[in-house]
mmCIF file of C-alpha atoms in Angstrom:
data_model
loop_
_atom_site.group_PDB
_atom_site.id
_atom_site.type_symbol
_atom_site.label_atom_id
_atom_site.label_comp_id
_atom_site.label_asym_id
_atom_site.label_seq_id
_atom_site.Cartn_x
_atom_site.Cartn_y
_atom_site.Cartn_z
ATOM 1 C CA UNK T 24 8.681 14.388 20.758
ATOM 2 C CA UNK T 25 11.646 11.768 22.152
ATOM 3 C CA UNK T 26 10.960 9.651 18.895
ATOM 4 C CA UNK T 27 9.103 10.588 16.008
ATOM 5 C CA UNK T 28 5.770 9.609 16.099
ATOM 6 C CA UNK T 29 3.213 8.260 12.934
ATOM 7 C CA UNK T 30 -0.209 8.679 12.035
ATOM 8 C CA UNK T 31 -1.883 9.405 9.025
ATOM 9 C CA UNK T 32 -5.343 9.926 8.145
ATOM 10 C CA UNK T 33 -8.207 7.224 6.751
ATOM 11 C CA UNK T 34 -11.295 7.918 5.320
ATOM 12 C CA UNK T 35 -14.007 7.507 2.504
ATOM 13 C CA UNK T 36 -13.734 10.537 -0.055
ATOM 14 C CA UNK T 37 -15.986 13.002 1.531
ATOM 15 C CA UNK T 38 -15.454 12.016 4.956
ATOM 16 C CA UNK T 39 -13.863 15.397 5.458
ATOM 17 C CA UNK T 40 -10.204 14.260 7.298
ATOM 18 C CA UNK T 41 -8.148 16.931 5.334
ATOM 19 C CA UNK T 42 -9.930 19.122 6.657
ATOM 20 C CA UNK T 43 -9.597 18.166 10.275
ATOM 21 C CA UNK T 44 -6.331 17.652 9.715
ATOM 22 C CA UNK T 45 -5.893 21.245 9.161
ATOM 23 C CA UNK T 46 -8.008 22.972 11.523
ATOM 24 C CA UNK T 47 -5.313 20.656 13.477
ATOM 25 C CA UNK T 48 -1.821 21.907 13.331
ATOM 26 C CA UNK T 49 -2.554 25.011 15.285
ATOM 27 C CA UNK T 50 -3.747 23.565 18.455
ATOM 28 C CA UNK T 51 -0.828 20.022 18.171
ATOM 29 C CA UNK T 52 1.817 23.022 17.695
ATOM 30 C CA UNK T 53 1.014 24.887 20.703
ATOM 31 C CA UNK T 54 1.858 21.772 22.650
ATOM 32 C CA UNK T 55 4.161 20.412 20.879
ATOM 33 C CA UNK T 56 6.255 23.209 18.760
ATOM 34 C CA UNK T 57 6.897 23.113 15.241
ATOM 35 C CA UNK T 58 7.948 19.535 15.801
ATOM 36 C CA UNK T 59 4.936 19.021 13.016
ATOM 37 C CA UNK T 60 5.364 17.755 9.986
ATOM 38 C CA UNK T 61 1.850 17.914 7.876
ATOM 39 C CA UNK T 62 2.101 15.721 4.331
ATOM 40 C CA UNK T 63 -0.515 13.839 1.522
ATOM 41 C CA UNK T 64 -0.257 11.284 -0.510
ATOM 42 C CA UNK T 65 -0.136 10.768 -3.159
ATOM 43 C CA UNK T 66 2.132 14.043 -2.870
ATOM 44 C CA UNK T 67 4.277 15.970 -0.750
ATOM 45 C CA UNK T 68 7.488 16.051 -2.728
ATOM 46 C CA UNK T 69 7.999 17.634 -5.856
ATOM 47 C CA UNK T 70 8.159 13.618 -7.906
ATOM 48 C CA UNK T 71 4.959 12.267 -6.148
ATOM 49 C CA UNK T 72 2.984 15.057 -6.956
ATOM 50 C CA UNK T 73 3.618 14.662 -10.705
ATOM 51 C CA UNK T 74 2.220 11.222 -10.128
ATOM 52 C CA UNK T 75 -1.006 12.584 -9.082
ATOM 53 C CA UNK T 76 -1.372 14.603 -11.640
ATOM 54 C CA UNK T 77 -1.041 12.038 -13.837
ATOM 55 C CA UNK T 78 -3.422 9.474 -11.242
ATOM 56 C CA UNK T 79 -6.486 12.023 -10.716
ATOM 57 C CA UNK T 80 -6.584 13.969 -13.712
ATOM 58 C CA UNK T 81 -9.995 13.747 -14.867
ATOM 59 C CA UNK T 82 -9.013 12.998 -18.501
ATOM 60 C CA UNK T 83 -7.775 9.813 -17.734
ATOM 61 C CA UNK T 84 -11.150 7.576 -17.515
ATOM 62 C CA UNK T 85 -9.313 4.913 -19.339
ATOM 63 C CA UNK T 86 -6.839 4.129 -17.262
ATOM 64 C CA UNK T 87 -5.933 0.344 -16.099
ATOM 65 C CA UNK T 88 -6.529 -0.679 -12.870
ATOM 66 C CA UNK T 89 -3.603 -2.436 -12.254
ATOM 67 C CA UNK T 90 -1.607 0.893 -13.663
ATOM 68 C CA UNK T 91 -3.222 2.721 -11.076
ATOM 69 C CA UNK T 92 -2.232 0.854 -7.998
ATOM 70 C CA UNK T 93 1.293 0.995 -8.972
ATOM 71 C CA UNK T 94 1.867 4.429 -9.495
ATOM 72 C CA UNK T 95 -0.125 5.547 -6.090
ATOM 73 C CA UNK T 96 2.859 2.824 -4.856
ATOM 74 C CA UNK T 97 5.680 4.747 -6.732
ATOM 75 C CA UNK T 98 4.013 8.196 -4.875
ATOM 76 C CA UNK T 99 3.828 6.455 -2.345
ATOM 77 C CA UNK T 100 8.109 4.522 -1.869
ATOM 78 C CA UNK T 101 9.237 7.938 -2.961
ATOM 79 C CA UNK T 102 6.938 10.156 -0.718
ATOM 80 C CA UNK T 103 8.510 7.887 2.223
ATOM 81 C CA UNK T 104 12.140 7.417 1.432
ATOM 82 C CA UNK T 105 11.989 12.006 0.675
ATOM 83 C CA UNK T 106 10.275 13.391 2.887
ATOM 84 C CA UNK T 107 8.651 10.667 6.250
ATOM 85 C CA UNK T 108 11.645 8.497 7.022
ATOM 86 C CA UNK T 109 13.830 11.526 7.546
ATOM 87 C CA UNK T 110 10.623 13.816 8.932
ATOM 88 C CA UNK T 111 10.599 10.543 11.543
ATOM 89 C CA UNK T 112 14.210 9.832 12.410
ATOM 90 C CA UNK T 113 14.749 13.250 13.335
ATOM 91 C CA UNK T 114 11.751 12.793 15.422
ATOM 92 C CA UNK T 115 9.099 14.485 13.992
ATOM 93 C CA UNK T 116 4.959 14.348 14.222
ATOM 94 C CA UNK T 117 4.426 13.409 11.023
ATOM 95 C CA UNK T 118 0.674 13.381 10.288
ATOM 96 C CA UNK T 119 -0.041 12.083 6.637
ATOM 97 C CA UNK T 120 -3.112 12.556 4.179
ATOM 98 C CA UNK T 121 -3.797 9.104 3.320
ATOM 99 C CA UNK T 122 -1.371 6.330 3.326
ATOM 100 C CA UNK T 123 -1.612 2.108 2.305
ATOM 101 C CA UNK T 124 -5.094 1.982 3.571
ATOM 102 C CA UNK T 125 -6.474 4.096 1.062
ATOM 103 C CA UNK T 126 -4.528 0.543 -1.416
ATOM 104 C CA UNK T 127 -6.002 -1.376 -0.124
ATOM 105 C CA UNK T 128 -9.648 0.100 0.403
ATOM 106 C CA UNK T 129 -9.932 2.278 -3.249
ATOM 107 C CA UNK T 130 -7.669 -0.653 -5.651
ATOM 108 C CA UNK T 131 -8.863 -4.254 -3.179
ATOM 109 C CA UNK T 132 -11.870 -3.182 -1.990
ATOM 110 C CA UNK T 133 -12.548 -1.140 -3.842
ATOM 111 C CA UNK T 134 -11.612 -1.802 -7.433
ATOM 112 C CA UNK T 135 -11.682 -5.181 -6.780
ATOM 113 C CA UNK T 136 -7.938 -6.377 -7.258
ATOM 114 C CA UNK T 137 -5.965 -8.840 -5.111
ATOM 115 C CA UNK T 138 -6.030 -7.782 -1.673
ATOM 116 C CA UNK T 139 -2.800 -9.729 -0.648
ATOM 117 C CA UNK T 140 -0.860 -8.707 -3.962
ATOM 118 C CA UNK T 141 -1.578 -5.170 -3.063
ATOM 119 C CA UNK T 142 -0.189 -6.263 0.397
ATOM 120 C CA UNK T 143 2.764 -7.295 -0.588
ATOM 121 C CA UNK T 144 3.436 -4.074 -3.237
ATOM 122 C CA UNK T 145 3.323 -1.793 0.021
ATOM 123 C CA UNK T 146 5.054 -3.674 1.865
ATOM 124 C CA UNK T 147 7.946 -4.300 -1.026
ATOM 125 C CA UNK T 148 7.760 0.030 -1.938
ATOM 126 C CA UNK T 149 7.577 0.707 2.562
ATOM 127 C CA UNK T 150 10.067 -1.603 3.791
ATOM 128 C CA UNK T 151 7.520 -3.114 5.693
ATOM 129 C CA UNK T 152 6.576 0.410 7.578
ATOM 130 C CA UNK T 153 3.074 1.357 8.506
ATOM 131 C CA UNK T 154 1.431 3.787 10.468
ATOM 132 C CA UNK T 155 1.848 4.094 14.466
ATOM 133 C CA UNK T 156 -1.343 4.999 14.314
ATOM 134 C CA UNK T 157 -4.058 5.648 11.862
ATOM 135 C CA UNK T 158 -7.388 8.414 12.319
ATOM 136 C CA UNK T 159 -10.192 6.481 10.071
ATOM 137 C CA UNK T 160 -12.754 8.613 9.284
ATOM 138 C CA UNK T 161 -16.144 7.357 8.404
ATOM 139 C CA UNK T 162 -18.376 8.756 7.194
ATOM 140 C CA UNK T 163 -21.806 7.036 4.761
ATOM 141 C CA UNK T 164 -21.594 7.426 0.832
ATOM 142 C CA UNK T 165 -24.234 9.378 0.399
ATOM 143 C CA UNK T 166 -23.140 11.139 2.891
ATOM 144 C CA UNK T 167 -19.469 12.057 1.406
ATOM 145 C CA UNK T 168 -21.111 12.937 -1.928
ATOM 146 C CA UNK T 169 -23.011 15.015 -0.988
ATOM 147 C CA UNK T 170 -20.551 17.058 0.839
ATOM 148 C CA UNK T 171 -18.780 16.687 -2.028
ATOM 149 C CA UNK T 172 -20.666 17.539 -4.909
ATOM 150 C CA UNK T 173 -22.103 21.034 -2.358
ATOM 151 C CA UNK T 174 -18.135 22.459 -1.563
ATOM 152 C CA UNK T 175 -17.212 24.349 -4.492
ATOM 153 C CA UNK T 176 -13.464 24.833 -3.543
ATOM 154 C CA UNK T 177 -12.648 21.011 -3.122
ATOM 155 C CA UNK T 178 -10.367 19.697 -5.958
ATOM 156 C CA UNK T 179 -12.672 17.122 -8.311
ATOM 157 C CA UNK T 180 -11.047 14.287 -9.358
ATOM 158 C CA UNK T 181 -10.898 11.377 -11.293
ATOM 159 C CA UNK T 182 -12.103 9.319 -8.279
ATOM 160 C CA UNK T 183 -14.874 11.752 -7.490
ATOM 161 C CA UNK T 184 -16.454 10.430 -10.368
ATOM 162 C CA UNK T 185 -16.998 7.009 -9.411
ATOM 163 C CA UNK T 186 -20.128 5.843 -9.272
ATOM 164 C CA UNK T 187 -21.620 5.605 -5.969
ATOM 165 C CA UNK T 188 -21.337 1.987 -5.750
ATOM 166 C CA UNK T 189 -18.017 1.847 -5.779
ATOM 167 C CA UNK T 190 -17.131 4.164 -2.544
ATOM 168 C CA UNK T 191 -19.638 2.002 -0.752
ATOM 169 C CA UNK T 192 -17.581 -1.004 -1.774
ATOM 170 C CA UNK T 193 -14.274 1.186 -0.619
ATOM 171 C CA UNK T 194 -15.899 2.439 2.667
ATOM 172 C CA UNK T 195 -16.874 -1.364 3.401
ATOM 173 C CA UNK T 196 -13.089 -2.246 2.311
ATOM 174 C CA UNK T 197 -11.819 0.486 5.366
ATOM 175 C CA UNK T 198 -14.118 -1.222 8.550
ATOM 176 C CA UNK T 199 -13.584 -4.230 7.886
ATOM 177 C CA UNK T 200 -9.749 -3.160 8.636
ATOM 178 C CA UNK T 201 -10.456 -1.220 10.939
ATOM 179 C CA UNK T 202 -12.376 -4.328 12.952
ATOM 180 C CA UNK T 203 -9.165 -6.336 11.739
ATOM 181 C CA UNK T 204 -6.514 -3.590 13.617
ATOM 182 C CA UNK T 205 -7.833 -2.552 16.236
ATOM 183 C CA UNK T 206 -5.157 -1.820 18.077
ATOM 184 C CA UNK T 207 -3.649 0.779 15.263
ATOM 185 C CA UNK T 208 -7.038 1.868 13.144
ATOM 186 C CA UNK T 209 -9.458 4.169 15.319
ATOM 187 C CA UNK T 210 -12.225 5.242 14.040
ATOM 188 C CA UNK T 211 -14.316 8.505 13.998
ATOM 189 C CA UNK T 212 -17.840 9.526 13.252
ATOM 190 C CA UNK T 213 -17.194 11.619 10.597
ATOM 191 C CA UNK T 214 -20.778 12.237 10.525
ATOM 192 C CA UNK T 215 -20.936 14.401 12.615
ATOM 193 C CA UNK T 216 -20.782 18.349 13.516
ATOM 194 C CA UNK T 217 -17.297 19.232 12.046
ATOM 195 C CA UNK T 218 -16.013 20.909 15.387
ATOM 196 C CA UNK T 219 -16.999 17.040 17.373
ATOM 197 C CA UNK T 220 -14.804 15.484 14.736
ATOM 198 C CA UNK T 221 -11.783 17.443 15.245
ATOM 199 C CA UNK T 222 -12.190 17.415 19.395
ATOM 200 C CA UNK T 223 -12.302 13.259 19.428
ATOM 201 C CA UNK T 224 -8.809 13.244 16.722
ATOM 202 C CA UNK T 225 -7.215 15.988 18.838
ATOM 203 C CA UNK T 226 -7.681 13.546 21.557
ATOM 204 C CA UNK T 227 -6.346 10.157 20.305
ATOM 205 C CA UNK T 228 -3.851 11.470 19.039
ATOM 206 C CA UNK T 229 -3.104 13.876 22.618
ATOM 207 C CA UNK T 230 -3.340 10.416 23.763
ATOM 208 C CA UNK T 231 -0.727 8.613 21.506
ATOM 209 C CA UNK T 232 1.397 11.654 21.965
ATOM 210 C CA UNK T 233 2.039 10.570 26.083
ATOM 211 C CA UNK T 234 1.987 7.462 24.849
ATOM 212 C CA UNK T 235 5.052 7.514 22.545
ATOM 213 C CA UNK T 236 6.576 10.142 25.301
ATOM 214 C CA UNK T 237 7.216 6.749 28.042
#
């Protein structure tokens, strides 16, 4: 790769995006070698992982919505500065499990916080950096929550305990963003068999890599 490429994976809870990301790495390594960095939000580095523990702790049910938002953004800033930007500068492919769109979907559409304010805060924290490409894995909320309940190995966090209506608002927000920013956000039907979802995502990323080389 001549330049770094920044790709985010987004979706409501239970969409399977993390499983897809993990499955893609060895296939992409066969194509481009060890120039891949995978990470997640909140987390990815020591400071941001500690903030993640605070945000997602199931005992923190009294957390204020704005506190939640600001913690996410603080974790994002440190993660971007310490891990993502250096990797991009080094010309690597960066695959991140969640980024700015999650704040808009969960704290904006889900919690009902002011979306322009969320957008401004994220812009300030990231110096305007956006993914070159976002894969949005779409799945009905009922299916996503059913998957979570059946997956004993999955981390159950505070957001998983939210009511169905909250998850439906989040999904609705994602769909609106995907429509508004169709040049950056590519929607994948995550209700398909996992193998098909992985293949769809792989082909989309290959196309993005080819464009980045030109």
